[in-house]
Amino acid sequence: MDYEPISVALKFGFLAVLYLFLLWIAASARKDLKRNRGGDFDSDATIGAVPAGSYDAWLVVVRGGGLEAGTRFDVFGGVTLGRSADADVSFTDRYASGLHARLYPRGDRYFLEDMNSTNGTLLDGGAVTSEAEVRDGSMIEIGDTAFRFELDRQ
């Protein structure tokens, strides 16, 4: 029996599956990058506005989460917050979800988004139901853990 045509077909089939897998990985990565980018630049921003990436922004621990008060986390490019080790700002709080919320820049502003957490996210005492703009000095609360958002415009 001549198995060469079957062998060639199996090799091409394997290569096709490999290429489809690589395309799926690239599409998934592109989707994640697009989602984490926080949207496009706000073309309606006022002239002379300071782009979010041109100054430092920080999350400062106020209390809880097994974190030391005063600890600062740089939020350049956006961060995720939650109990998971995969979160950029990981903390221990029984009321926090694995990936609880994210903070990201868009144009000259920063926004906070609850990521469908079980117990919700508070911004300056109000519940975050979709995305909410975060301002210098805003308080972000997740369960018993609180952060203060600070801008350093030098």
Coordinates of C-alpha atoms in Angstrom, one line a residue:
M1 CA 0.0 0.0 0.0
D2 CA 1.1 3.5 -0.8
Y3 CA 0.6 5.8 2.2
E4 CA 2.3 8.8 0.7
P5 CA -0.8 10.7 -0.4
I6 CA -2.4 10.2 3.0
S7 CA 0.8 11.4 4.7
V8 CA 0.9 14.5 2.6
A9 CA -2.8 15.2 3.3
L10 CA -2.2 14.8 7.0
K11 CA 0.7 17.2 6.9
F12 CA -1.3 19.9 5.1
G13 CA -4.2 19.3 7.5
F14 CA -1.9 19.8 10.5
L15 CA -0.5 23.0 8.9
A16 CA -4.0 24.3 8.3
V17 CA -5.0 23.7 11.9
L18 CA -1.8 25.3 13.1
Y19 CA -2.4 28.4 11.0
L20 CA -6.0 28.7 12.2
F21 CA -4.8 28.4 15.8
L22 CA -2.3 31.2 15.2
L23 CA -4.9 33.4 13.6
W24 CA -7.2 32.8 16.6
I25 CA -4.4 33.8 19.0
A26 CA -3.7 36.9 17.1
A27 CA -7.4 37.9 16.9
S28 CA -7.8 37.3 20.7
A29 CA -4.7 39.4 21.5
R30 CA -5.9 42.2 19.2
K31 CA -9.3 42.1 20.9
D32 CA -7.7 42.3 24.4
L33 CA -5.4 45.2 23.3
K34 CA -8.4 47.1 21.9
R35 CA -10.4 46.5 25.1
N36 CA -7.6 47.6 27.4
R37 CA -6.8 50.6 25.3
G38 CA -9.9 52.3 26.7
G39 CA -11.2 53.6 23.4
D40 CA -10.0 56.1 20.9
F41 CA -8.6 59.6 21.7
D42 CA -11.4 62.1 22.5
S43 CA -11.4 64.3 19.5
D44 CA -13.7 66.8 21.3
A45 CA -11.1 67.5 24.0
T46 CA -10.3 71.1 24.4
I47 CA -7.2 72.5 22.7
G48 CA -4.4 72.7 25.2
A49 CA -5.7 69.8 27.3
V50 CA -3.0 67.7 28.8
P51 CA -3.1 64.2 27.3
A52 CA -3.5 61.5 30.0
G53 CA -0.1 59.9 29.1
S54 CA 1.9 63.1 29.6
Y55 CA 1.6 63.2 33.4
D56 CA 1.8 60.6 36.2
A57 CA -1.3 59.2 37.7
W58 CA -1.3 57.1 40.9
L59 CA -3.6 55.0 43.0
V60 CA -2.7 55.5 46.6
V61 CA -3.8 52.9 49.2
V62 CA -6.0 54.5 51.9
R63 CA -7.0 51.4 53.8
G64 CA -7.5 47.6 53.6
G65 CA -6.7 44.9 51.1
G66 CA -3.7 43.7 53.1
L67 CA -1.8 46.7 51.6
E68 CA 0.1 49.3 53.5
A69 CA -1.6 52.7 53.6
G70 CA 0.3 55.2 51.4
T71 CA 1.5 52.5 48.9
R72 CA 1.4 54.0 45.4
F73 CA 0.6 52.2 42.2
D74 CA 1.4 53.8 38.9
V75 CA -1.7 53.7 36.6
F76 CA 0.2 54.5 33.3
G77 CA -1.7 52.9 30.5
G78 CA -4.4 51.6 32.8
V79 CA -4.6 49.0 35.5
T80 CA -7.0 46.3 36.7
L81 CA -7.9 45.9 40.3
G82 CA -8.9 42.8 42.1
R83 CA -8.2 39.7 44.2
S84 CA -6.6 37.7 41.4
A85 CA -2.9 37.4 40.9
D86 CA -3.6 38.4 37.3
A87 CA -4.8 41.9 38.4
D88 CA -2.3 44.7 38.1
V89 CA -3.2 45.9 41.6
S90 CA -3.8 42.7 43.5
F91 CA -5.2 42.8 47.1
T92 CA -6.9 40.6 49.6
D93 CA -10.5 41.6 50.3
R94 CA -13.4 39.2 50.8
Y95 CA -15.7 41.5 48.9
A96 CA -13.5 41.8 45.8
S97 CA -13.8 39.8 42.7
G98 CA -10.8 38.3 40.9
L99 CA -10.8 41.1 38.3
H100 CA -13.0 43.6 40.0
A101 CA -12.5 46.9 38.2
R102 CA -10.3 48.7 35.8
L103 CA -8.9 52.2 35.6
Y104 CA -7.8 53.5 32.2
P105 CA -7.0 56.7 30.3
R106 CA -9.0 58.1 27.4
G107 CA -7.9 61.3 25.9
D108 CA -7.1 63.8 28.7
R109 CA -9.3 61.9 31.3
Y110 CA -9.3 58.7 33.4
F111 CA -12.2 56.4 33.7
L112 CA -13.2 53.6 36.2
E113 CA -15.2 50.6 35.0
D114 CA -16.7 47.9 37.2
M115 CA -15.9 44.5 35.5
N116 CA -19.2 42.8 36.5
S117 CA -18.1 42.3 40.0
T118 CA -20.3 40.6 42.5
N119 CA -20.3 43.4 45.1
G120 CA -19.8 46.5 43.0
T121 CA -17.4 49.4 43.0
L122 CA -17.8 52.8 44.6
L123 CA -16.4 56.1 43.2
D124 CA -16.6 59.0 45.6
G125 CA -19.4 57.1 47.5
G126 CA -21.5 56.4 44.4
A127 CA -21.9 53.0 42.7
V128 CA -20.2 52.6 39.3
T129 CA -22.7 51.1 37.0
S130 CA -20.8 51.5 33.7
E131 CA -17.8 53.7 33.2
A132 CA -17.3 56.8 35.3
E133 CA -14.8 59.6 35.1
V134 CA -12.2 59.7 37.8
R135 CA -10.8 63.1 38.9
D136 CA -7.8 64.1 41.0
G137 CA -8.5 63.1 44.6
S138 CA -11.4 60.7 43.8
M139 CA -11.9 57.8 46.2
I140 CA -12.3 54.3 44.8
E141 CA -13.7 51.7 47.1
I142 CA -13.9 48.0 46.6
G143 CA -15.3 46.2 49.6
D144 CA -13.2 47.2 52.6
T145 CA -10.4 48.5 50.5
A146 CA -10.0 52.1 49.5
F147 CA -7.7 54.0 47.0
R148 CA -7.3 57.7 46.3
F149 CA -6.6 58.7 42.7
E150 CA -3.9 61.3 42.3
L151 CA -2.5 63.2 39.3
D152 CA 1.0 64.6 39.2
R153 CA 1.0 67.3 36.5
Q154 CA 4.6 68.6 36.4

